[in-house]
Every structure is written in structure tokens, then in C-alpha cells.
mmCIF file of C-alpha atoms in Angstrom:
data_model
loop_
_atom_site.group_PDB
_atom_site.id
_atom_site.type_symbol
_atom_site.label_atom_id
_atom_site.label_comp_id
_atom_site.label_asym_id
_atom_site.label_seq_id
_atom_site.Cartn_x
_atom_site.Cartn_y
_atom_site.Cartn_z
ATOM 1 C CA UNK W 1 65.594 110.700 168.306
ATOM 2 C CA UNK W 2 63.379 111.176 165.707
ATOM 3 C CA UNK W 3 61.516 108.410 163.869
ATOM 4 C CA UNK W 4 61.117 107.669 160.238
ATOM 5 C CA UNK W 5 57.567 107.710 158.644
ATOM 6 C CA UNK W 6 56.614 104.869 157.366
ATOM 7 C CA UNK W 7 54.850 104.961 153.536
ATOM 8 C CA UNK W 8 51.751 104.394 153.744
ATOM 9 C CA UNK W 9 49.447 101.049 152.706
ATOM 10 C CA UNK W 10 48.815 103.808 149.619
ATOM 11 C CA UNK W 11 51.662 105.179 148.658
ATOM 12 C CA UNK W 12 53.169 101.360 148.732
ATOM 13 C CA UNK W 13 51.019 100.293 146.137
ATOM 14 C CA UNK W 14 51.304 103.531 143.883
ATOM 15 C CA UNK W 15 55.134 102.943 143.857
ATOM 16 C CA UNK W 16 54.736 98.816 142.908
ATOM 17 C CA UNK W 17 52.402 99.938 140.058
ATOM 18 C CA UNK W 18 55.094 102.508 138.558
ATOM 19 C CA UNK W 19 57.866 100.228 139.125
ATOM 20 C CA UNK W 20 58.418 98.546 135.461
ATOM 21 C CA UNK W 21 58.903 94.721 135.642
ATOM 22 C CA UNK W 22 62.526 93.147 136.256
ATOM 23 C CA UNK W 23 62.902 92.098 132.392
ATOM 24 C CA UNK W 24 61.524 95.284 130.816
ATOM 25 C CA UNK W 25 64.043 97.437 132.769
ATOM 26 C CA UNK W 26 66.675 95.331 131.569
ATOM 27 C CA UNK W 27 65.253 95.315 127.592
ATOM 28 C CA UNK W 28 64.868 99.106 127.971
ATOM 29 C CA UNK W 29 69.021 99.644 129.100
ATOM 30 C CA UNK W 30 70.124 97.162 126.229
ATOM 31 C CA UNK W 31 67.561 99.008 123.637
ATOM 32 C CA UNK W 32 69.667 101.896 123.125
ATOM 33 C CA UNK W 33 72.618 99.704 122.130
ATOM 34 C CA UNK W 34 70.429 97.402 120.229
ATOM 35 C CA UNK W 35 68.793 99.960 117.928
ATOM 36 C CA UNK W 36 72.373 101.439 117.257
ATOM 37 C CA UNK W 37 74.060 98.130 116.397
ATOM 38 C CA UNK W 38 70.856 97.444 114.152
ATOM 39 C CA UNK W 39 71.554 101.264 112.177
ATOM 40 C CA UNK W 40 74.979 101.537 111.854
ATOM 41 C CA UNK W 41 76.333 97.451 111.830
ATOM 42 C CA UNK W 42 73.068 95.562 110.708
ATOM 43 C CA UNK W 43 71.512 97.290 107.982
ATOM 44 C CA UNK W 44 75.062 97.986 106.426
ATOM 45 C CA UNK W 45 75.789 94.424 106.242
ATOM 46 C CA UNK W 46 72.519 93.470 105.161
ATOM 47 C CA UNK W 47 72.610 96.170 101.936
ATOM 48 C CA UNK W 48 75.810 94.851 101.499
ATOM 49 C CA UNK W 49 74.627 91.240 101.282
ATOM 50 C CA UNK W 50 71.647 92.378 98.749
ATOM 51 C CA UNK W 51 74.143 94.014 96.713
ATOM 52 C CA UNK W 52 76.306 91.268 96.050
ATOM 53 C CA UNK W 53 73.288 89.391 94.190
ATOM 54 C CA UNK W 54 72.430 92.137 91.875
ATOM 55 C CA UNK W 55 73.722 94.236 89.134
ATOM 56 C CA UNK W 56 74.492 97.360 91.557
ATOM 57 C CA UNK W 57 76.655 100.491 89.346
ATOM 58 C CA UNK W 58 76.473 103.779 88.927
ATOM 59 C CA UNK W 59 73.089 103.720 86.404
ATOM 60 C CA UNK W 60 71.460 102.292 89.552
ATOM 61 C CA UNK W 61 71.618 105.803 91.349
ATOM 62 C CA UNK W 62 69.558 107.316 88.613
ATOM 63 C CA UNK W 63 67.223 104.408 87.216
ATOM 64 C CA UNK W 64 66.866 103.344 90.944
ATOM 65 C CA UNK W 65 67.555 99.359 88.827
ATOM 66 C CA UNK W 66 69.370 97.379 89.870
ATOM 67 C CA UNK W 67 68.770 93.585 88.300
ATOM 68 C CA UNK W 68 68.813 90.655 90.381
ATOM 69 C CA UNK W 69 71.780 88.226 88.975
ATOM 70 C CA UNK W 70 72.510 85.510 91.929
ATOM 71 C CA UNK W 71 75.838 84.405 92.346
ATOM 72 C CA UNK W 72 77.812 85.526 89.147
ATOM 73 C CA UNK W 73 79.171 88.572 91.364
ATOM 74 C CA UNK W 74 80.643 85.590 93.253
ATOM 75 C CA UNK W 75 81.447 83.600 90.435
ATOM 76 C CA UNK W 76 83.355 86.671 88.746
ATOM 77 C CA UNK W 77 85.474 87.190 91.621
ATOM 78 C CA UNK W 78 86.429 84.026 92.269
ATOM 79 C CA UNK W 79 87.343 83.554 89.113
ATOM 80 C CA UNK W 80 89.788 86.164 88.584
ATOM 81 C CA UNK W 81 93.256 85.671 88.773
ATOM 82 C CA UNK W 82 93.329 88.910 91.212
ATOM 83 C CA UNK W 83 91.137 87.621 93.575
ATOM 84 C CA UNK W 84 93.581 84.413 94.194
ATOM 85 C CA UNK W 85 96.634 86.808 94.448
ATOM 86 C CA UNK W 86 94.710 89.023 97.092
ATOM 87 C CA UNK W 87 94.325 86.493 98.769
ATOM 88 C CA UNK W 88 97.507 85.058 99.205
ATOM 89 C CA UNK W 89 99.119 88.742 99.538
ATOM 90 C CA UNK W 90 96.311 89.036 102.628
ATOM 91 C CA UNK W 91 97.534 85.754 104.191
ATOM 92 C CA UNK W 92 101.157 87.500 104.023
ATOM 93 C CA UNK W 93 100.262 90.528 105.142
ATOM 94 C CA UNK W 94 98.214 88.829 108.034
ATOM 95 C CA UNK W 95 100.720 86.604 109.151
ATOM 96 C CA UNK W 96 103.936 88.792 109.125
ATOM 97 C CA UNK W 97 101.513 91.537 110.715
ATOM 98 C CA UNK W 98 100.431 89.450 113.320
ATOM 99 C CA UNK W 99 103.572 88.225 114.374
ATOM 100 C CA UNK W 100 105.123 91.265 114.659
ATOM 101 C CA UNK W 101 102.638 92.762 116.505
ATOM 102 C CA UNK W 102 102.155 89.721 119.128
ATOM 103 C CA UNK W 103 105.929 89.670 119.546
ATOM 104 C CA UNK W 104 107.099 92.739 120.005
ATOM 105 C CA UNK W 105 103.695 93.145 122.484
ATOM 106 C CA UNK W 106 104.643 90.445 124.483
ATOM 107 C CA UNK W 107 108.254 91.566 125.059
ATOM 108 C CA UNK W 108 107.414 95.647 125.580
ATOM 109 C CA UNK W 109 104.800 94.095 128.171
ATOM 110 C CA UNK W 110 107.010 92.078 129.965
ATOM 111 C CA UNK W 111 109.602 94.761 130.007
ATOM 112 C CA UNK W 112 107.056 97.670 131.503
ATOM 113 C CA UNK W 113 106.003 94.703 134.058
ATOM 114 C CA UNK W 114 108.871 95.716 135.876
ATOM 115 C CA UNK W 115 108.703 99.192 137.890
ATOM 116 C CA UNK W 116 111.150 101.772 137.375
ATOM 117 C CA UNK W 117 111.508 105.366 136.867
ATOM 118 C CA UNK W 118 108.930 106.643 134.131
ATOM 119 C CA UNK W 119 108.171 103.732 133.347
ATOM 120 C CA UNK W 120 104.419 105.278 133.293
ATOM 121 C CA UNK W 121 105.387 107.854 131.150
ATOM 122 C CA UNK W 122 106.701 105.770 128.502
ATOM 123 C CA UNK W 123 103.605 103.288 128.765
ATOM 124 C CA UNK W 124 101.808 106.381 127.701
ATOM 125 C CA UNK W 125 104.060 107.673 124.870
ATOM 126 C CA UNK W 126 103.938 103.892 123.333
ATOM 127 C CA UNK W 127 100.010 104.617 122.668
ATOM 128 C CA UNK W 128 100.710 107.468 120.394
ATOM 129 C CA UNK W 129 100.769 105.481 117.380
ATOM 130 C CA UNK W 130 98.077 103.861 118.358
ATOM 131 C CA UNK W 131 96.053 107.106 118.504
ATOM 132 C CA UNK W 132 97.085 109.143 115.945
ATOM 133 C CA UNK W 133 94.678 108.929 112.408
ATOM 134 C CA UNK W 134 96.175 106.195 110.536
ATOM 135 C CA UNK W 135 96.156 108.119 107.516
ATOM 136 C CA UNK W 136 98.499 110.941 109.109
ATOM 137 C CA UNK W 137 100.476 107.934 110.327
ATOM 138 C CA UNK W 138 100.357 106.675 106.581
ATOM 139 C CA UNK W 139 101.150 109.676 105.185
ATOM 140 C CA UNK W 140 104.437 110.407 107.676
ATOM 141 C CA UNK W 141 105.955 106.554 106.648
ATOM 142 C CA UNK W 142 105.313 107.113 102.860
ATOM 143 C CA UNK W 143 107.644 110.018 103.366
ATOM 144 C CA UNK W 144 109.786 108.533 105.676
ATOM 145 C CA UNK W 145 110.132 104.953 102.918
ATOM 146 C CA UNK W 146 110.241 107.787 99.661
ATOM 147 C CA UNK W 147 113.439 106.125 97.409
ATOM 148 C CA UNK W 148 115.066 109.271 97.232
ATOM 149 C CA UNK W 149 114.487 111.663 100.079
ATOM 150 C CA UNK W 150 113.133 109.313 102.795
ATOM 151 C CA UNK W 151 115.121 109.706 106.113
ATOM 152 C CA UNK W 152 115.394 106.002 106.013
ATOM 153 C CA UNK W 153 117.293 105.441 103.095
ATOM 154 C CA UNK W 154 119.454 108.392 104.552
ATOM 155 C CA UNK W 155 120.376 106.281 107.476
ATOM 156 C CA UNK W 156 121.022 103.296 105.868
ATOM 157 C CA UNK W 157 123.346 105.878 103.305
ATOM 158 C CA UNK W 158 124.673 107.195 106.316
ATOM 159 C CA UNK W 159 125.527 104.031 108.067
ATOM 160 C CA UNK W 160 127.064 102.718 104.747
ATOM 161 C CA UNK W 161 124.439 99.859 104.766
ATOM 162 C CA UNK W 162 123.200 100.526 101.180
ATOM 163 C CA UNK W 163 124.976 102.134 98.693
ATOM 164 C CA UNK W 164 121.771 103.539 96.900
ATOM 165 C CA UNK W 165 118.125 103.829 97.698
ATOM 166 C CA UNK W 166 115.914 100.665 99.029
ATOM 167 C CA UNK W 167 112.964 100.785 96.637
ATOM 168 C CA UNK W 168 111.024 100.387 99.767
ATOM 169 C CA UNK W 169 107.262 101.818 98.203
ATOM 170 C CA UNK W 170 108.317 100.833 94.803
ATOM 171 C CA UNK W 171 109.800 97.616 94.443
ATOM 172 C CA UNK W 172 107.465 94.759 94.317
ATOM 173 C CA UNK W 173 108.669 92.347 97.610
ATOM 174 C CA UNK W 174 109.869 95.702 99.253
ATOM 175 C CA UNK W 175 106.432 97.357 99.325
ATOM 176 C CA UNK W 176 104.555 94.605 100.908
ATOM 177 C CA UNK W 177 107.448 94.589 103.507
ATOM 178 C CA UNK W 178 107.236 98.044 104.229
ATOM 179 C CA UNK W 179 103.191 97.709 104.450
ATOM 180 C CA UNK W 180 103.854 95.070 107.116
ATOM 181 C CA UNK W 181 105.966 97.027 109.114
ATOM 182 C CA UNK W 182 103.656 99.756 109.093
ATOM 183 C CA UNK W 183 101.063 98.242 110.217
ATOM 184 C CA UNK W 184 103.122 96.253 113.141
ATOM 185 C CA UNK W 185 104.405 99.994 113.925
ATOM 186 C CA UNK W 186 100.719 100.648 114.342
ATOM 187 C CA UNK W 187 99.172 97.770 115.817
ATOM 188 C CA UNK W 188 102.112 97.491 118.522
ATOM 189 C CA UNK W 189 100.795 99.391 120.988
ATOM 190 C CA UNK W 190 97.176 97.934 121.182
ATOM 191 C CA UNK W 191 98.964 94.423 121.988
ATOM 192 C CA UNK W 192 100.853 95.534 124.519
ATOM 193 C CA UNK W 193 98.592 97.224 126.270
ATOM 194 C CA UNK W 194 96.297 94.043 126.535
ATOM 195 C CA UNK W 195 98.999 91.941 127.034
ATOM 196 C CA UNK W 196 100.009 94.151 129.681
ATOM 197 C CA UNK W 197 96.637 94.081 130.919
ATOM 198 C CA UNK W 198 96.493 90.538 131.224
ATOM 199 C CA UNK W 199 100.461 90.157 133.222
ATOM 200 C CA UNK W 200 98.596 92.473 136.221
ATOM 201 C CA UNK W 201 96.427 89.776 136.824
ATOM 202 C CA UNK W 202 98.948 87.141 137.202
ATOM 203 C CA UNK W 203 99.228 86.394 140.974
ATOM 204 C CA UNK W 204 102.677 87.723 142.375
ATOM 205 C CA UNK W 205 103.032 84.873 145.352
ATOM 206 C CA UNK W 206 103.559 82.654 141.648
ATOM 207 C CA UNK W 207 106.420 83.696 140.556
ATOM 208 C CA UNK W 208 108.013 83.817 144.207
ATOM 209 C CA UNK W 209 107.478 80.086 144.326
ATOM 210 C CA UNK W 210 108.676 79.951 140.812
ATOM 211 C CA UNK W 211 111.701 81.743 142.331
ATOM 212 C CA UNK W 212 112.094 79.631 145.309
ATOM 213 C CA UNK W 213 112.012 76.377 143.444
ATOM 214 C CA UNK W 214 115.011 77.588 141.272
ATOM 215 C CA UNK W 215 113.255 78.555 137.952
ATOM 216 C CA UNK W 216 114.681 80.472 135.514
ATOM 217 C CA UNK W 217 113.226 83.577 133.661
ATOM 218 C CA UNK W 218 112.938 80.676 130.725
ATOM 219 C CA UNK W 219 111.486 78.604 132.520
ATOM 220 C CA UNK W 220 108.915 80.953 134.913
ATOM 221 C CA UNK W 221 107.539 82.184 131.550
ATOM 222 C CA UNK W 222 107.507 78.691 130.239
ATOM 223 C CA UNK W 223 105.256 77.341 133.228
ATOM 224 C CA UNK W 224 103.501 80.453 134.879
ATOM 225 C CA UNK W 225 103.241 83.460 133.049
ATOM 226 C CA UNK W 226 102.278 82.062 129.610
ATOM 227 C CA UNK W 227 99.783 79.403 130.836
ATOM 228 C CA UNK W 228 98.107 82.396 132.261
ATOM 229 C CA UNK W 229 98.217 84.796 129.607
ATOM 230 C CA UNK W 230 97.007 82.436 127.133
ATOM 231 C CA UNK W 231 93.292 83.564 127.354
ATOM 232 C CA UNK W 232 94.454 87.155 126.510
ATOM 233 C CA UNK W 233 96.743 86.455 124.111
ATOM 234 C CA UNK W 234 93.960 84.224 122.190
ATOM 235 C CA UNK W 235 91.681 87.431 122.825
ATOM 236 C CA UNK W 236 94.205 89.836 121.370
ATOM 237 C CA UNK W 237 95.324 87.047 118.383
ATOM 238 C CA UNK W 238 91.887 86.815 117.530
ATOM 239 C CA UNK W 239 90.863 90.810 117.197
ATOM 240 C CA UNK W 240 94.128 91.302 115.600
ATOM 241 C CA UNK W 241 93.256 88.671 112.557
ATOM 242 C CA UNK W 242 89.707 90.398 112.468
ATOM 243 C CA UNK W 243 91.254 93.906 112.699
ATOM 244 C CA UNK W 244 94.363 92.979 109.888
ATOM 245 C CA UNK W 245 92.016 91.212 107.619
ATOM 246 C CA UNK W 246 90.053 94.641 106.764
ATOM 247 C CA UNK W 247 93.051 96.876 107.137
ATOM 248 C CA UNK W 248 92.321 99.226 104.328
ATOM 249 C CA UNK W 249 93.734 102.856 104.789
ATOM 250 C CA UNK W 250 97.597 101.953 105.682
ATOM 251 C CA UNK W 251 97.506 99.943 102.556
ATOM 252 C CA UNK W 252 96.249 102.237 100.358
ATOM 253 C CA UNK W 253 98.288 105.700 101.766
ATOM 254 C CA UNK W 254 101.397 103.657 101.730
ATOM 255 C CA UNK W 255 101.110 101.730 98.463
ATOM 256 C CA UNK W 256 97.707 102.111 96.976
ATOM 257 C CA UNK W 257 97.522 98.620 96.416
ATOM 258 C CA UNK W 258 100.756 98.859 94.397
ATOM 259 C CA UNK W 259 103.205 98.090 92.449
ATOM 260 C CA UNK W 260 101.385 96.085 89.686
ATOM 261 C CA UNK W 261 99.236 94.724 92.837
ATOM 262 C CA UNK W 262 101.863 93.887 94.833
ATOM 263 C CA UNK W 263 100.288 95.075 97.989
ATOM 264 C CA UNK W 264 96.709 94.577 96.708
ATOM 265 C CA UNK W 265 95.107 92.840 99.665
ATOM 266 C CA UNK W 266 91.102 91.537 99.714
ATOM 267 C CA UNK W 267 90.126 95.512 101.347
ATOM 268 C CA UNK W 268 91.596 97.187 98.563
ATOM 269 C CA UNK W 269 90.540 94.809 95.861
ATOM 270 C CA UNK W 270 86.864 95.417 97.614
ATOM 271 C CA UNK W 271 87.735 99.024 97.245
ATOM 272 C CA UNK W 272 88.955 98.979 94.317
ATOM 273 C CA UNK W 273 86.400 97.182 92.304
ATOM 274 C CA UNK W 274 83.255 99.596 94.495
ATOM 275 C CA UNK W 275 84.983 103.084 94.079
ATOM 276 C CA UNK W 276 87.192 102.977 90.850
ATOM 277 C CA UNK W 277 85.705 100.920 88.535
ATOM 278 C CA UNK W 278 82.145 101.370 90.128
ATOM 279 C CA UNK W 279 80.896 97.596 90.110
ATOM 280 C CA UNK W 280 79.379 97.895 93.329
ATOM 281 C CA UNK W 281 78.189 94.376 92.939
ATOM 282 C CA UNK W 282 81.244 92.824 92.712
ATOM 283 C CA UNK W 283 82.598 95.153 95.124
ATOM 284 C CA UNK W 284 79.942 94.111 98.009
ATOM 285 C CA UNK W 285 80.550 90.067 96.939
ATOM 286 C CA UNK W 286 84.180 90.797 97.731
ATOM 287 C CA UNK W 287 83.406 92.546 101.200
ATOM 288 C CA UNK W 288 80.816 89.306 101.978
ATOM 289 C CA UNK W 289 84.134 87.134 101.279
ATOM 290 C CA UNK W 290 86.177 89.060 103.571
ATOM 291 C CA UNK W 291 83.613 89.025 106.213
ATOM 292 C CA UNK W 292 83.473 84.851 105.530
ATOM 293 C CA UNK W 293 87.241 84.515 105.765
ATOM 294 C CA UNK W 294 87.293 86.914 109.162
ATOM 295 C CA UNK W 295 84.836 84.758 110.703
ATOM 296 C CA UNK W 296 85.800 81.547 109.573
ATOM 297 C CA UNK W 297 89.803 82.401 110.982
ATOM 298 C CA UNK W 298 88.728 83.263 114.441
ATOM 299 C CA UNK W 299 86.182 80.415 114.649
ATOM 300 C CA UNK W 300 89.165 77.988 113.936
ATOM 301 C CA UNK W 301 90.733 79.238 116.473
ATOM 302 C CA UNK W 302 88.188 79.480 119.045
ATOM 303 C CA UNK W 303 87.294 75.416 118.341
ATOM 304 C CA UNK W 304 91.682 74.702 119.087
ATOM 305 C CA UNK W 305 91.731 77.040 122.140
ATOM 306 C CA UNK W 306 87.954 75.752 123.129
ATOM 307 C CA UNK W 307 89.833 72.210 122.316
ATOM 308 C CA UNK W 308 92.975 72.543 124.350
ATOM 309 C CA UNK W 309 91.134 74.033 127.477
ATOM 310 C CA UNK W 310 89.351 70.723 127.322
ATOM 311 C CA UNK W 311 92.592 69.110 127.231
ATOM 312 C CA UNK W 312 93.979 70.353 130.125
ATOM 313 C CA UNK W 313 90.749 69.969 131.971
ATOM 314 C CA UNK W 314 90.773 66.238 131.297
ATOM 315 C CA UNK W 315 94.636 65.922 132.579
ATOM 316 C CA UNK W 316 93.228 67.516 135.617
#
């Protein structure tokens, strides 16, 4: 049998000097990421956050002035009556979004836990909304919600539910509903696939002695299955607030912010006020506000979750 050679005194010492110190490997894998993150997400928010303090428009682009004026962007958007009904059309919009989304996650998750025939398949077809461009998926519901011709109006016609046409896109409480349920439509799949996610991890031998003791389906999910999921769930909760916050393109293809505002959330009143009427300024101290309220929402609810694990460790 032959022997391996072992390197020599020389060549050991050649390879230690080329070999790059422990922490500079790991600096040079995370550099890549860094200097990407520092293009496309730092310097972004940073112009943003210069913006909001000056007088940014379009005479900027060709004087290359733009007048430092502190906080009366701020001031001016706080102080408008539109900014306060953004707002409170975002917390609708957020909440009914949310919950939609989380429950009809939760029960298409459950429901695919079990195995049965193509069950895979249909795990995969639930993605497609999901996937497809959100303005295609936009467009299709405008045209599906349209008073007159939309094929939901038909049904309800045809099913003798209405006897005219839901103002669904036009009708000031209708539109925000139908935003909502556009966005749940889209944000469905994302939640159950986490959700889902998070059930495979569940040990099986759990619910057996769930079973054994006499639990009910009630009670198993009461005691086992959501104690367990309740990481994921704050994990998904807390993207989808992030995520629903700064939804801007359903809102506008559906609605465009409309009627009279109706719809008008904080991302379209951003928009709004940076690419139609041009006051970048104002338009960047809107975005800043919308990145304040994102961050303050899931850092709430990272201090209750952080607060009840604590709990629970102390009944322990």
C-alpha cells in the first residue's frame, strides 16, 4: 500500500502565510452583502432622510438647490387634515388585511397538514397569487370589481343577491373593502406557507398524547399546536404589518387612492405628494413617517411577545 507524502517543513509554512486570518475570511463573505445593503437600502434611506429637511422640487433638478428648511416638511404634513385620514384609512386597511390574511393562513395550513391525494399540487397552485406581478393581479380584480361588467357583480346578478351593481371601486366604504380583499387575496398564500412551515416542526408523538388523553381538535390546537406556532405566527404577524404598511401598487391599480381619498393610505399619500404634485420634500417626510410607524408597530410587538416568553419562563 502506498503511503502519503507528507508536506514538507516548507511548503507548511507557505500555506499558513496564504491562509487569511479566521475574522478576515468571515468580513470578506459578509462584504458582498454589506456593500449591497449599503447601495441599494442605505443610501436610499439616507437621501430620503436629507430630503425631508429641505425644499426638494422639480427646480432642484436644474438649479441643483435645494434650501435647507428643518422640520416644516414635517410640520406641513402633520398638519393636514389628509395626513390624519391616511392614517386612520392605513390602520383599516392594516388591520382588516392582516386578519384576513393570518386567518385564512392558519386554516389553509392546517387543512394541507393533513396528507391526501394532490394535496402537493394544490400547495403549489395556492402560490400563484403570490407570484404573479401585483400589478397584473391589480389590473385582473379592477376588472373583475368594474360596476357594470365585472364578473362579480354578474354573480351576485345571477344568484339574485343584488338587484343592481355593488359600487365595489366606486363607492366610498366599498372601495376600501374591495382594496382589503385584494390584498388578503394576495398576501394569503405567503401566510400559509410559513404557517405551514412552522406545523412541520411540531413533534407528531404530541398530538398522539393529545389524542390519548381525550383532547379534542379544540382543545389539541388550544394546548399544542398554537403554543408552538406562536413564534411563527409572531414572525409572519410582524412582516405582514411591515409588508401592509407600504403596500403601494394594489392600492393605486385598484383605486388610485380613490374615491375622494377613500382608499388614500400613508404609501399613496407619499406618492402622491413626490410624483403628482412634485414636493419631493414633503413626499420623503411622509416616507420617514411611514418608516417610524413600521418600526415602531413591530417593536411593540416584539417587547409583548419578548414579555410573555418571560412569562411563561417564570411559571416554569
Amino acid at each position: 500500500m502506498r503511503s502519503r507524502r507528507r508536506p514538507a517543513p516548507d511548503e507548511n509554512r507557505r500555506a499558513a502565510r496564504t491562509r487569511l486570518p479566521e475574522p478576515v475570511a468571515r468580513w470578506m463573505f459578509v462584504a458582498p452583502a454589506g456593500v449591497y445593503l449599503a447601495l441599494f437600502l442605505g443610501y436610499p434611506v439616507v437621501k430620503n432622510v436629507v430630503m425631508s429637511f429641505q425644499q426638494y422640487s422639480i427646480a432642484t433638478f436644474y438649479t441643483g438647490e435645494a434650501p435647507f428648511v428643518g422640520l416644516r416638511n414635517y410640520a406641513q404634513v402633520l398638519s393636514s387634515d389628509l395626513f390624519s385620514e391616511a392614517l386612520l384609512t392605513t390602520a383599516l386597511f392594516t388591520a382588516g388585511s392582516l386578519a384576513g390574511q393570518f386567518a385564512l393562513g392558519l386554516a389553509l395550513a392546517l387543512f394541507f397538514r393533513r396528507r391526501f391525494p394532490l394535496g402537493g399540487v394544490l400547495r403549489s397552485l395556492l402560490l400563484l397569487p403570490w407570484l404573479l406581478p401585483l400589478v397584473a393581479s391589480g389590473a385582473t380584480w379592477r376588472r373583475m370589481l368594474d360596476t357594470d361588467t365585472g364578473v362579480v357583480n354578474d354573480a351576485l346578478r345571477g344568484l339574485h343577491l343584488v338587484s343592481s351593481g355593488v359600487p365595489w371601486l366606486t363607492g366610498t366604504s366599498e372601495a376600501l373593502v374591495s382594496v382589503i380583499v385584494v390584498n388578503i387575496w394576495v398576501g394569503v398564500p405567503f401566510n400559509t406557507a410559513i404557517l405551514y412551515a412552522g406545523l412541520q416542526d411540531i413533534p407528531t408523538p404530541l398530538y398522539e398524547a393529545a389524542r390519548i388523553d381525550g383532547a379534542g381538535p379544540v382543545a389539541t390546537f388550544r394546548h399544542v399546536t398554537w403554543p408552538l406556532l406562536r413564534p411563527v405566527a409572531g414572525v409572519v404577524l410582524v412582516l405582514g404589518v411591515m409588508y401592509t404598511l407600504k403596500a403601494l401598487d394594489v392600492v393605486l391599480v385598484v383605486t388610485g387612492g380613490g374615491p375622494a381619498g377613500a382608499t388614500e393610505t400613508l404609501a399613496t399619500r407619499s406618492y402622491e405628494l413626490s410624483f403628482r404634485q412634485f414636493a419631493f420634500g414633503r413626499g420623503a417626510a411622509m416616507g420617514n413617517l411611514l418608516i417610524v410607524v413600521s418600526l415602531a408597530c413591530a417593536f411593540l410587538y416584539l417587547r409583548a411577545n419578548r414579555r410573555a416568553q418571560h412569562g411563561r419562563e417564570a411559571i416554569r
